[in-house]
Short mmCIF file of C-alpha atoms and ligand atoms in Angstrom, two decimals:
data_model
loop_
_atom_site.label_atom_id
_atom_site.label_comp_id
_atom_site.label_asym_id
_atom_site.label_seq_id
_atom_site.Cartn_x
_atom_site.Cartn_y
_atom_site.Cartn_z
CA UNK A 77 2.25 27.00 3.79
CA UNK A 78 4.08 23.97 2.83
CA UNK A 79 2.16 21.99 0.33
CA UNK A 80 0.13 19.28 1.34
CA UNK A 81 1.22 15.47 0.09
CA UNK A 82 -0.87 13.50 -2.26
CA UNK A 83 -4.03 11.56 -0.98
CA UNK A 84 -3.31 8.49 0.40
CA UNK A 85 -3.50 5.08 -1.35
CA UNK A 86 -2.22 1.61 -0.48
CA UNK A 87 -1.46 1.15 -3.76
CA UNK A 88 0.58 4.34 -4.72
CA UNK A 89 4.61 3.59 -5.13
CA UNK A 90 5.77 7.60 -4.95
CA UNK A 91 7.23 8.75 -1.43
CA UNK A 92 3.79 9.47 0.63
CA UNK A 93 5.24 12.72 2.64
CA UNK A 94 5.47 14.80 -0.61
CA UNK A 95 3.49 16.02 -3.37
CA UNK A 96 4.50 14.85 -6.76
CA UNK A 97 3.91 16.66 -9.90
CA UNK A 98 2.38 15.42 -13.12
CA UNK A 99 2.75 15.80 -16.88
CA UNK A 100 -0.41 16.36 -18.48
CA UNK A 101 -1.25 13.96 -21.35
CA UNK A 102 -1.20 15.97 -24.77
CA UNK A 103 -2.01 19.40 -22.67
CA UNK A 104 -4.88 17.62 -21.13
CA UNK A 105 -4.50 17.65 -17.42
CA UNK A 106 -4.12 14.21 -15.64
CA UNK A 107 -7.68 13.10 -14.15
CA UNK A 108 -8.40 13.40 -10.43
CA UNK A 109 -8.55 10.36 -7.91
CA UNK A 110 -6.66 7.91 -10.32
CA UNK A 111 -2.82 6.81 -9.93
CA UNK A 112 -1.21 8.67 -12.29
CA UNK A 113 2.89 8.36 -13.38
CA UNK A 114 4.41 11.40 -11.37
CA UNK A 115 7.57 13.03 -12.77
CA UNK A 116 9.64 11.21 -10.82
CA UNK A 117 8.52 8.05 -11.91
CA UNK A 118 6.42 6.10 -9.87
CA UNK A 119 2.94 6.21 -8.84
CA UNK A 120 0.67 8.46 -7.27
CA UNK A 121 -2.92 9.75 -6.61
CA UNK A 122 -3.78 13.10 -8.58
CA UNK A 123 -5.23 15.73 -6.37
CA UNK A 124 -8.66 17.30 -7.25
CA UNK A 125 -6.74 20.50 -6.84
CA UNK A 126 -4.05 20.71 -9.54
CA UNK A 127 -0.57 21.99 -8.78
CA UNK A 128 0.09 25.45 -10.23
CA UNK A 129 3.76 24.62 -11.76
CA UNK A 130 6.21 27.38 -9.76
CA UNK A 131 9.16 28.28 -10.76
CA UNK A 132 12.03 24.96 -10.87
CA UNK A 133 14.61 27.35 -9.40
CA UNK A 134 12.58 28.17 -6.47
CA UNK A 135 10.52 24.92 -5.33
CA UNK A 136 7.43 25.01 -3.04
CA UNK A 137 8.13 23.29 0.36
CA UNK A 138 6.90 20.19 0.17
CA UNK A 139 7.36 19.31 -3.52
CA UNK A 140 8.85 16.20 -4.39
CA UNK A 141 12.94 16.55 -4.84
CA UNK A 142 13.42 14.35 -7.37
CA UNK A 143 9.83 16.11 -9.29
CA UNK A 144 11.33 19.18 -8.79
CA UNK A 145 14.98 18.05 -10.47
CA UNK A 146 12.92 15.82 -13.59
CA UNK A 147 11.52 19.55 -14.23
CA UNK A 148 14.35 21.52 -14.05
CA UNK A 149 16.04 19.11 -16.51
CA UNK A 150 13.27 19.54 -18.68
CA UNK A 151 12.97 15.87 -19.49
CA UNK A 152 9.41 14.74 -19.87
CA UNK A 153 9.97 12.17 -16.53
CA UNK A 154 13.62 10.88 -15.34
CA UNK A 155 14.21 7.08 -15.70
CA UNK A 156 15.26 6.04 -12.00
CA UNK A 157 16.35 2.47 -11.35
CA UNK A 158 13.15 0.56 -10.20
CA UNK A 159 13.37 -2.48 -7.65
CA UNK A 160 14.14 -5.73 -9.10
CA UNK A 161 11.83 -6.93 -12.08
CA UNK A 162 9.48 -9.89 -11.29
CA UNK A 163 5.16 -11.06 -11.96
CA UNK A 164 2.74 -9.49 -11.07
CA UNK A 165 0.97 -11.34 -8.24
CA UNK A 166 -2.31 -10.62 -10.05
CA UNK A 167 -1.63 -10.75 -13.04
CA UNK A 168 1.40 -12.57 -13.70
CA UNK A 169 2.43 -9.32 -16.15
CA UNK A 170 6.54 -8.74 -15.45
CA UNK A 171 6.42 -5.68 -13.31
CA UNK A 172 8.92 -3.77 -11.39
CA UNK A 173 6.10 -1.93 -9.06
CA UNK A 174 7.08 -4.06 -6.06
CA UNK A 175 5.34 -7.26 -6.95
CA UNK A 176 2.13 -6.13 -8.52
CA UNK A 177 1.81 -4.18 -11.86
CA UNK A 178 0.72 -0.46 -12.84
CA UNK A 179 -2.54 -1.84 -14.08
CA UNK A 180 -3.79 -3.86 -11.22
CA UNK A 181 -2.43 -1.04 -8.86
CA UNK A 182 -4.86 1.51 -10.62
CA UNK A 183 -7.86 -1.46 -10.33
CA UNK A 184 -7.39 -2.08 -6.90
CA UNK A 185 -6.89 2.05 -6.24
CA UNK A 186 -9.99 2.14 -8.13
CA UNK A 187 -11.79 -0.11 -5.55
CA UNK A 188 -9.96 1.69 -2.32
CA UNK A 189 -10.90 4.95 -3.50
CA UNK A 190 -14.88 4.61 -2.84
CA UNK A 191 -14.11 2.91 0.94
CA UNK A 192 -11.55 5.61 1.70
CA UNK A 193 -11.76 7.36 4.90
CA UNK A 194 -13.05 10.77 4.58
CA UNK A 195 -9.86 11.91 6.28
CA UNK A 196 -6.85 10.13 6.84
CA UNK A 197 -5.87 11.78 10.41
CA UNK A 198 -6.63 9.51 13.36
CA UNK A 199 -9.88 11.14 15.58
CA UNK A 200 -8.12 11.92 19.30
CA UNK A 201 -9.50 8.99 21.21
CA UNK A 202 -9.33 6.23 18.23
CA UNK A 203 -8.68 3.26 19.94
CA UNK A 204 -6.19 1.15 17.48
CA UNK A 205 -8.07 -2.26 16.38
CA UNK A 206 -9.09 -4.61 13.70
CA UNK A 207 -11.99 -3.87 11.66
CA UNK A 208 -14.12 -5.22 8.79
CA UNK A 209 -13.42 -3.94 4.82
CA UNK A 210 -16.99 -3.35 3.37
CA UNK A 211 -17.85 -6.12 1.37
CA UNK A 212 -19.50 -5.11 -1.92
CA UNK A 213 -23.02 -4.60 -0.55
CA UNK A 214 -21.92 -1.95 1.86
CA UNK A 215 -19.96 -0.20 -0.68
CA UNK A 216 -22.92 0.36 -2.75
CA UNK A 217 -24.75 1.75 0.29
CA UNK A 218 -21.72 4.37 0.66
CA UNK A 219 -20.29 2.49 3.56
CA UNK A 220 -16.40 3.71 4.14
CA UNK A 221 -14.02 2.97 6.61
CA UNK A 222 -13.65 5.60 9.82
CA UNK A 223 -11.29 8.12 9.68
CA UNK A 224 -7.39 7.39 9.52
CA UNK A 225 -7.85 3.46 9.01
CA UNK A 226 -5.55 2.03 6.92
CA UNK A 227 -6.16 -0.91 4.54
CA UNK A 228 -3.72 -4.31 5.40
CA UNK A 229 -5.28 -6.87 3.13
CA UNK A 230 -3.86 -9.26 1.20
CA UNK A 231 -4.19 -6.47 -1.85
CA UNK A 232 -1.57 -4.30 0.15
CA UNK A 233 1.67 -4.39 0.42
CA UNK A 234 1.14 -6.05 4.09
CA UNK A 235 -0.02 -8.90 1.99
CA UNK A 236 1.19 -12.34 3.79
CA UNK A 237 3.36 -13.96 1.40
CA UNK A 238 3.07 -17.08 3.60
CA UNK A 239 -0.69 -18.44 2.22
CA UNK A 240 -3.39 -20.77 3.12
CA UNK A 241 -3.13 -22.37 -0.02
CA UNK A 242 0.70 -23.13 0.60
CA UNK A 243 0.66 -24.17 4.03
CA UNK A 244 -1.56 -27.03 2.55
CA UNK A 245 -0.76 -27.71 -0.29
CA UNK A 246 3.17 -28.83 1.60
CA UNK A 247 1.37 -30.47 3.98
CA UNK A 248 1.71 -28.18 6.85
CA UNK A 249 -1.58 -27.56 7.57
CA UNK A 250 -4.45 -30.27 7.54
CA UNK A 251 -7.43 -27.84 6.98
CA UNK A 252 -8.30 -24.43 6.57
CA UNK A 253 -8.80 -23.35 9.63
CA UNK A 254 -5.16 -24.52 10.70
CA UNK A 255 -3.57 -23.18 8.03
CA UNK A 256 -5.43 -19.81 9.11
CA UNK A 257 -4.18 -20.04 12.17
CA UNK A 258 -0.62 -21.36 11.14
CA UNK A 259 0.36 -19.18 8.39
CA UNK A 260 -0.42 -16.00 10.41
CA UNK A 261 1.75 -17.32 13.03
CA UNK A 262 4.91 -17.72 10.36
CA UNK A 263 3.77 -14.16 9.22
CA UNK A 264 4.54 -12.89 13.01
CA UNK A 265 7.76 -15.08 12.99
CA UNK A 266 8.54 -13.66 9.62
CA UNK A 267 8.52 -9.63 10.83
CA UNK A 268 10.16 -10.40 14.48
CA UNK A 269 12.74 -13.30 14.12
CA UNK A 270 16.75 -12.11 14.16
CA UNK A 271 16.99 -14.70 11.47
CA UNK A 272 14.10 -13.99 9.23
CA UNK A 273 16.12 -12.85 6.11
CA UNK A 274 18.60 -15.24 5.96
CA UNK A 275 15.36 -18.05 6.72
CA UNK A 276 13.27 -16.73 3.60
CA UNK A 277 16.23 -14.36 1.30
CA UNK A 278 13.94 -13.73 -1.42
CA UNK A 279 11.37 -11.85 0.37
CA UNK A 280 13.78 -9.65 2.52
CA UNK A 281 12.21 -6.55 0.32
CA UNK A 282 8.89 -6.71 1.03
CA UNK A 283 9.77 -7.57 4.70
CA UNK A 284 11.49 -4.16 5.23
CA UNK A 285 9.20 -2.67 3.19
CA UNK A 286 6.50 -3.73 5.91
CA UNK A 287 8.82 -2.97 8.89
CA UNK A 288 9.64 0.55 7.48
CA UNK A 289 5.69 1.04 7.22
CA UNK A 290 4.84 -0.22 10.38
CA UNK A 291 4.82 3.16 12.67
CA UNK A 292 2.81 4.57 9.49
CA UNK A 293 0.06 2.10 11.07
CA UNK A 294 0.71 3.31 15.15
CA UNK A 295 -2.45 4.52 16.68
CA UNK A 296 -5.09 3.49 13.30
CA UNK A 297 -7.70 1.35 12.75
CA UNK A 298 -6.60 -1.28 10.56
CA UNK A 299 -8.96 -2.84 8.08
CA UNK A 300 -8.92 -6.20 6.37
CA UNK A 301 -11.02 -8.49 4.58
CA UNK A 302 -10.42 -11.51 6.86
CA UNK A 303 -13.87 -12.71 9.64
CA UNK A 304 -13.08 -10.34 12.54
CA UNK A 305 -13.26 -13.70 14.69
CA UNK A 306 -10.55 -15.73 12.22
CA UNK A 307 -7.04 -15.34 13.08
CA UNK A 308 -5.31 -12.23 11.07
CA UNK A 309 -1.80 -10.94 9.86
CA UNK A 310 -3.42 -7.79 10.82
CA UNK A 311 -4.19 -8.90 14.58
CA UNK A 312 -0.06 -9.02 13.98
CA UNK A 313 0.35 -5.59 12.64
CA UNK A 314 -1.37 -4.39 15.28
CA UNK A 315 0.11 -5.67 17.98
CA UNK A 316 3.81 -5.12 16.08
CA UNK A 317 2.52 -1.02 14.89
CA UNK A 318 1.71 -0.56 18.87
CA UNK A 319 4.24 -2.13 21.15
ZN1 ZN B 1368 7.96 12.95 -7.15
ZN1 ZN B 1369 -0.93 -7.10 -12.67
ZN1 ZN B 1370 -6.70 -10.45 7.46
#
């Protein structure tokens, strides 16, 4: 039996189709449910089943490669050349977490992880729409989001980088619901024009990032915090995850 990946998070940074090994904190094990710093350097949620260590030489199928090689090299975690350094959008903390810092990564996880799905496989007859996050109020009543929905708010990675604020403050929208409606249009432009990254250069990363992760979202349920009747970049995701 290969070994099953970490649970899912929209805010983990470790490869999501393996299982990543951690280093226990002064022989402590890591906590479950948090992000924790996996041995090959990045971030991901700790099973509530720990990983029995086997032996390096003769990996379980499914373990993280590059785990499996900071272990065998006995270094406490390898060092591996991050993506490029720049402020946390939260925050403003330098990060190099793909625009939003270990800290704010394990708060917003922290918030995800009560709404999660109960499972992340997509029920056989799901049809693929948009749906509501809880707000806080259903949270407390225990209210999480059906099974295999995945979370596209502006917390994620799917994150517009084109905003409201922005398309007003230039001028380019004359109220909010225009700029609603306007910057979710750009965001559309942004993922399917031939001559997006040579338009907008400096966010060429997150935009494959986002096209990579976009048949990761075929067939779900995709949740945001936006009015269901507002216009929505995840209307767009939709429509882009299921051609
Ligand atoms: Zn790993
Ligand atoms: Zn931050
Ligand atoms: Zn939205």
């Amino acid at each position: 039996m290969p070994l099953t990946p970490n649970p899912y998070s929209p805010y983990a940074t470790a490869a999501a189709d393996a299982r990543h090994v951690f280093f226990g904190f002064l022989g402590a094990d890591p906590l479950p449910n948090v992000l924790g710093v996996t041995a090959c350097d990045a971030l991901a949620v700790v099973p509530a089943e720990p990983l029995t260590l086997t032996d390096p030489a003769n990996p379980s199928v499914g373990l993280c490669p590059e785990c499996v090689a900071a272990m065998s090299g006995r270094t406490l975690r390898v060092r591996r050349p991050r993506g490029e350094v720049t402020d946390c959008r939260f925050c403003e903390a330098a990060t190099s977490h793909g625009g939003v810092c270990a800290l704010c990564r394990q708060e917003l996880h922290d918030e995800w992880w009560p709404i999660r799905p109960a499972s992340d496989t997509v029920p056989e007859g799901t049809v693929p729409t948009r749906i509501a996050r809880p707000r806080p109020g259903e949270i407390e009543a225990g209210q999480r989001l059906p099974d295999g929905a995945r979370l596209v708010d502006d917390t994620t990675v799917f994150a517009n980088p084109f905003t409201v604020e922005w398309s007003i403050d230039t001028g380019l929208a004359a109220d909010e619901d225009d700029a609603r409606t306007y910057v979710v249009n750009v965001f559309e432009e942004w993922l399917t024009a031939p001559y997006a990254d040579t338009e907008w250069p400096r966010l060429a990363e997150q935009r494959a990032k986002v096209l990579a992760l976009l048949p990761s979202l075929k067939g779900r349920p995709l949740a945001c915090s936006c009015d269901l009747g507002k216009p929505c970049c995840g209307d767009v995701l939709l429509r882009l995850a299921n051609p």
